[in-house]
Short mmCIF file of C-alpha atoms and ligand atoms in Angstrom, two decimals:
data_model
loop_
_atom_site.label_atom_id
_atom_site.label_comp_id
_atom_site.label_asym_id
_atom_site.label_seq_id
_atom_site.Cartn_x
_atom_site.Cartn_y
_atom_site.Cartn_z
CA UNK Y 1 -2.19 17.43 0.93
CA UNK Y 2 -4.09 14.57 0.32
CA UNK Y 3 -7.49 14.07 1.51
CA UNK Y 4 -7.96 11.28 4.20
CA UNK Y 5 -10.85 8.94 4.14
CA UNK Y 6 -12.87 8.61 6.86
CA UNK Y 7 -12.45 4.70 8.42
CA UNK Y 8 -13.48 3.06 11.36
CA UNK Y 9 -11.81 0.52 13.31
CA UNK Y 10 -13.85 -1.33 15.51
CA UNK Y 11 -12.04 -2.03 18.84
CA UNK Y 12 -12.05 -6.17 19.37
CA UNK Y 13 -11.56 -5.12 23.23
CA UNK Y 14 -15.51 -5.14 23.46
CA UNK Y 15 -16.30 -8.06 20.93
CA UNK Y 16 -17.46 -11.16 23.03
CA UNK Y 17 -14.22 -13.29 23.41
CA UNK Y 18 -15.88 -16.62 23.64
CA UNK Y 19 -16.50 -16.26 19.77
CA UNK Y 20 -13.75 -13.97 18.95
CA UNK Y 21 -13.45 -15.32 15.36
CA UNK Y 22 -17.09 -14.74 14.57
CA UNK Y 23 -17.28 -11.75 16.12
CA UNK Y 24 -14.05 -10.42 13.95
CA UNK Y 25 -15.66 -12.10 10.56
CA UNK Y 26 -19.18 -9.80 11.45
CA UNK Y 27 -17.49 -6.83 11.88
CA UNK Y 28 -15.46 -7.09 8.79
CA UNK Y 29 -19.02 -8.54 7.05
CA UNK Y 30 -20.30 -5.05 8.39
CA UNK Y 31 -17.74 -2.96 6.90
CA UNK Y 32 -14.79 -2.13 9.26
CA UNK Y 33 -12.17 -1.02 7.41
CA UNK Y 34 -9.18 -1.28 10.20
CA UNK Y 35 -9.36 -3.99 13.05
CA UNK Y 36 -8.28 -2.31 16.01
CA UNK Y 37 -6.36 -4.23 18.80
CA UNK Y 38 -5.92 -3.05 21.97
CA UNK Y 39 -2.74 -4.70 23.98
CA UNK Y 40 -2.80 -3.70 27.50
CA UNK Y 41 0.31 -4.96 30.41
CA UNK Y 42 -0.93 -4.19 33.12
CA UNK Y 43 1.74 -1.85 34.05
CA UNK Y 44 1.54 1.26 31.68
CA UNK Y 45 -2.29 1.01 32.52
CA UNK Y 46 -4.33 -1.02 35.29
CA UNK Y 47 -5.77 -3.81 32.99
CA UNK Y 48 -4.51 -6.76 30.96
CA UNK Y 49 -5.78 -7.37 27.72
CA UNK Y 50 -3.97 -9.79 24.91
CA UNK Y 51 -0.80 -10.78 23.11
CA UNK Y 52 0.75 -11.30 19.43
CA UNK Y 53 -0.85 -14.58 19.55
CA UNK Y 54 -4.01 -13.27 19.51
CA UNK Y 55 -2.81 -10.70 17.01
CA UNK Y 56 -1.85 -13.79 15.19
CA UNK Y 57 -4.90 -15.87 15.21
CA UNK Y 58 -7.28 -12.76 14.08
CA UNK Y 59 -4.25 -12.43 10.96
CA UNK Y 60 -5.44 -15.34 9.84
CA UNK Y 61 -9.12 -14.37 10.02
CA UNK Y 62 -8.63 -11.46 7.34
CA UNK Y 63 -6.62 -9.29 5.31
CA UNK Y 64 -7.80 -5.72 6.59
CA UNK Y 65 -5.36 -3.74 8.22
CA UNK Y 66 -4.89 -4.46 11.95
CA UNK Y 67 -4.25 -1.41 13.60
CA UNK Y 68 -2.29 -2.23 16.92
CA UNK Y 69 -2.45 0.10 19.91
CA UNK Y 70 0.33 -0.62 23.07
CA UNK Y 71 -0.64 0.22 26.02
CA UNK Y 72 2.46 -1.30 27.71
CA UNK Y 73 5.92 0.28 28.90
CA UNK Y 74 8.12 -1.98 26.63
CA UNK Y 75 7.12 -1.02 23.57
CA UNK Y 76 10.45 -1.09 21.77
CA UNK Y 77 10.72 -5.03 23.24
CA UNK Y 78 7.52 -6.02 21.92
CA UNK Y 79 7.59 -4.27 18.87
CA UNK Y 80 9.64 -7.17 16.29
CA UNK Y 81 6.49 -9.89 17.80
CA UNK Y 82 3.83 -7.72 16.71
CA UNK Y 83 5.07 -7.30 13.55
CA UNK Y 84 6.01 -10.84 13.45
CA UNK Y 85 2.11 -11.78 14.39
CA UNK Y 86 0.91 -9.66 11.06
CA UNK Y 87 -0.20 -5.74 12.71
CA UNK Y 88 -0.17 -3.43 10.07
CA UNK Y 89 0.13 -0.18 11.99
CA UNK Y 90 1.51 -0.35 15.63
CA UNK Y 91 0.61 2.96 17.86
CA UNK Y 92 3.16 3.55 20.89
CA UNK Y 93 2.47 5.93 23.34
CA UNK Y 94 4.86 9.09 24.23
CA UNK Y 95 4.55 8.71 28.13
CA UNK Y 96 6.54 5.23 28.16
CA UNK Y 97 9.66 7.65 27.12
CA UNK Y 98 11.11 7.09 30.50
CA UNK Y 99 11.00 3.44 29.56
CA UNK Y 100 12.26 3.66 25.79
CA UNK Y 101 13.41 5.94 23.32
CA UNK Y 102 10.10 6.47 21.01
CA UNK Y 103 12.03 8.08 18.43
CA UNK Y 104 13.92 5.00 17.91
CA UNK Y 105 10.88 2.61 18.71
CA UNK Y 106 8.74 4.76 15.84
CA UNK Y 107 11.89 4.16 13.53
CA UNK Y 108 12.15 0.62 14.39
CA UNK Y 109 8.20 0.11 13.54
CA UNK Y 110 8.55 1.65 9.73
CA UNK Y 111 12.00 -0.42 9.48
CA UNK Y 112 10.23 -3.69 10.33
CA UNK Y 113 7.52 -2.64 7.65
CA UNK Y 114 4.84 -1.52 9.38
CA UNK Y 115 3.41 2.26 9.92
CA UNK Y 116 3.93 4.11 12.96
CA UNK Y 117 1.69 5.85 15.07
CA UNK Y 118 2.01 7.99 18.04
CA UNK Y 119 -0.31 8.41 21.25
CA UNK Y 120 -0.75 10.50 24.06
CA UNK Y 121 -3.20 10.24 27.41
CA UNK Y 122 -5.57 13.10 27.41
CA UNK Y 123 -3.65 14.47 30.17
CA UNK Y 124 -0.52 14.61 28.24
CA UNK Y 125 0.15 18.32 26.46
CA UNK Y 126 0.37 18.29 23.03
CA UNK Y 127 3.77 19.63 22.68
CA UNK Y 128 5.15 16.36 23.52
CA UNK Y 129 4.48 14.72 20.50
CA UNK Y 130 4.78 17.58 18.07
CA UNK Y 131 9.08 16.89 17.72
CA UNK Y 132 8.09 13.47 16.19
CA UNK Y 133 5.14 14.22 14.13
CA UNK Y 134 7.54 14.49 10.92
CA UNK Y 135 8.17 10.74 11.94
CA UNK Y 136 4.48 9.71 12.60
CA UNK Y 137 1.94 7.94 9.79
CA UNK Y 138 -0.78 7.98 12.44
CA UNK Y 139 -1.49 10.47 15.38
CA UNK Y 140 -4.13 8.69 17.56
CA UNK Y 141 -5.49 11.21 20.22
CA UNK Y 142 -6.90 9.19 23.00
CA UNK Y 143 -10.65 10.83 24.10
CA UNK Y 144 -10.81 8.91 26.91
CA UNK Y 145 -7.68 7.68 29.84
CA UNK Y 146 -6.66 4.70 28.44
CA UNK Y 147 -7.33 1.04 30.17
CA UNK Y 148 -10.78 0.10 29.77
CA UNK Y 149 -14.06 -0.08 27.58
CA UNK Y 150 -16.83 2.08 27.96
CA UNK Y 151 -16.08 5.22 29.04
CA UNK Y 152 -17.35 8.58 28.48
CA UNK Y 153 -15.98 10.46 25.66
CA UNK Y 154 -13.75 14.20 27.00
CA UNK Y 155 -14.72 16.43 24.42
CA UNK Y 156 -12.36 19.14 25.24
CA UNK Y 157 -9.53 16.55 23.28
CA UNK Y 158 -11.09 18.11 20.24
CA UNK Y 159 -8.63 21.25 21.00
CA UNK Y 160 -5.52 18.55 20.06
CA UNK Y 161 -7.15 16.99 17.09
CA UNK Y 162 -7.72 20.77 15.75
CA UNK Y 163 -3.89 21.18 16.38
CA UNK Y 164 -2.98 18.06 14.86
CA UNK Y 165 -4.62 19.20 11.54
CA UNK Y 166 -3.16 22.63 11.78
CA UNK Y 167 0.27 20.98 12.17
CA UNK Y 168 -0.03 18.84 9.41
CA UNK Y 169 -0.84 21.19 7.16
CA UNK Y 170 1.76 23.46 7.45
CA UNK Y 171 4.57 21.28 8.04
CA UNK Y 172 3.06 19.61 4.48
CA UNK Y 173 2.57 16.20 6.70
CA UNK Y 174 0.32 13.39 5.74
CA UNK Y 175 -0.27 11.64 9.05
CA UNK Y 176 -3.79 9.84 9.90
CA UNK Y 177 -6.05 11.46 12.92
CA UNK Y 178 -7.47 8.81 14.77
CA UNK Y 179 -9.62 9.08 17.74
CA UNK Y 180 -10.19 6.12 20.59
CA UNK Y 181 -12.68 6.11 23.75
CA UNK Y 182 -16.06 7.01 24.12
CA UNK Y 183 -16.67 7.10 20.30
CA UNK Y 184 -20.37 6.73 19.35
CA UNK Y 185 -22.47 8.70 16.77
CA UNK Y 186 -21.99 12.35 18.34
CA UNK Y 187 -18.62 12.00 19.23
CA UNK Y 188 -17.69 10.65 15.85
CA UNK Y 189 -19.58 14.06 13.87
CA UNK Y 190 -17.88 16.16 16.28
CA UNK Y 191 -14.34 14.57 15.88
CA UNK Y 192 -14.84 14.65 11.99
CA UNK Y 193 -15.88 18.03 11.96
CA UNK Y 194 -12.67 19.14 14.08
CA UNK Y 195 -10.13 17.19 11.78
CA UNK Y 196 -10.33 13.30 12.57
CA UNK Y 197 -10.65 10.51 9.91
CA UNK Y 198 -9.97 7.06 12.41
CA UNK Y 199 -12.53 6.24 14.37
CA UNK Y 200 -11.52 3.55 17.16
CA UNK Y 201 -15.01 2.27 18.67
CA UNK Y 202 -15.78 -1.12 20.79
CA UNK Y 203 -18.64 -0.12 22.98
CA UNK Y 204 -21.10 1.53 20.04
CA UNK Y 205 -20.44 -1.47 17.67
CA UNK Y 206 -20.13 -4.44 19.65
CA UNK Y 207 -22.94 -3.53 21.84
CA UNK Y 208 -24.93 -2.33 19.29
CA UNK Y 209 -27.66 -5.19 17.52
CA UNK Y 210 -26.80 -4.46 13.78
CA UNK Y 211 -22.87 -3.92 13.19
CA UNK Y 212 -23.46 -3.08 9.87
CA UNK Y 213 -25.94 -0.05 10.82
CA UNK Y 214 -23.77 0.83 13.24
CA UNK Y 215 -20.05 1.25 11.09
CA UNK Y 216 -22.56 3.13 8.42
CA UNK Y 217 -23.73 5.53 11.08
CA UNK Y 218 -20.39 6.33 12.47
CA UNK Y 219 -18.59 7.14 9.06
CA UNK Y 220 -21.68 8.89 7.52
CA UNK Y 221 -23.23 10.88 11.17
C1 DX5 T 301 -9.09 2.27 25.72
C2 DX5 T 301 -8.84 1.58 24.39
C3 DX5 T 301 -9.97 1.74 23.42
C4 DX5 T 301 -11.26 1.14 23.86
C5 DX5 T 301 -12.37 1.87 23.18
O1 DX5 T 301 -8.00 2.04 26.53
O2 DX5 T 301 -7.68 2.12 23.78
O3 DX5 T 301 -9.61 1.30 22.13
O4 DX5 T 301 -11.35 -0.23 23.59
O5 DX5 T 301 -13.57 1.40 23.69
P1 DX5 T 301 -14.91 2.24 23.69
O6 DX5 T 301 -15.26 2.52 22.26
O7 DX5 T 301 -15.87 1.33 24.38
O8 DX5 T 301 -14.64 3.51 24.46
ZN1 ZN T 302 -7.16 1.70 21.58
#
């Protein structure tokens, strides 16, 4: 098994949106390594964030890796336009099922180029995504209900991020662990120390004064 960097993705839900395209080129200044972009519908969860063509505009802002997360029922519809507007990695989650197949949607993600990851709420058992982890480049295990900003971090997620290193290892896997919600200095030692290596944050960076101090603290504790 190869070992898996720690990186952290700065979530551009909590950069100020009246200077979006400064905000993204300080965060990438202070050493993001993964742009994380949160699309919301307003359906799958109670809040309405942004579109490919913002996916598209911060594209052409950089050549990191933009690390998509849908939060939306259609996933399998949208899927071809975010690829289209440049993500990188596009995260579904496994409780829009009833909606779309997510065994085709993850194989319609890594035919379209791009890597797939896989989500569940943290009230969702684990078992449900453990058929499709062979067919996962990404797990992200949300620490917080998805749908907004700022919330407080549930520590007792840590149990799934063990499991999802347990699981990788002996089914010889090779699949990221990213966290998202709540993540600030503690939260990132303790989900490093139980198996994680993505760290989705919005709140600790983009509120914080110095970015760069910030990023440095998260992937170092
Ligand atoms: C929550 C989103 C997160 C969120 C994280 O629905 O998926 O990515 O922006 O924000 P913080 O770090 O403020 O909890
Ligand atoms: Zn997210």
């Amino acid at each position: 098994m190869t070992a898996h960097r720690i990186l952290v993705a700065p979530s551009i839900l909590a950069a100020d949106f009246g200077h979006l395209a400064k905000e993204v080129g300080s965060v990438i200044a202070a050493g993001a390594d993964w742009l994380h972009l949160d699309i919301m519908d307003g359906q799958f969860v109670d809040n309405i964030s942004f579109g490919p063509g913002i996916v598209q505009l911060i594209r052409g802002l950089t050549t990191l890796p933009l690390d998509v997360h849908l939060m939306i029922e259609r996933a399998d519809h949208y899927v071809p336009r975010f690829l289209e507007a440049g993500a990188n990695s596009i995260t579904v989650h496994v409780e829009a099922e009833a909606k779309h197949d997510v065994a085709a949607t993850l194989r319609l993600i890594r035919e379209g180029g791009g890597r797939a990851g896989l989500t569940l709420n943290p009230a969702t058992p684990f078992a449900t995504v453990e058929p499709h982890l062979p067919n996962v480049d990404l797990l992200l295990i949300m620490t917080v209900h998805p749908g907004f900003g700022g919330q407080s971090f549930r520590p007792e997620m840590m149990e799934k991020v063990q499991r999802a290193g347990q699981l990788r290892d002996s089914l010889g896997l090779e699949y990221e662990i990213e966290v998202d919600g709540g993540i600030n200095v503690e939260t990132a030692r303790l989900s490093i120390e139980n198996g994680a290596n993505v760290l989705v944050a919005g709140t600790s960076i983009f509120k914080h004064a110095d970015y760069a101090e910030a990023i440095r603290s998260l992937r170092d504790g």
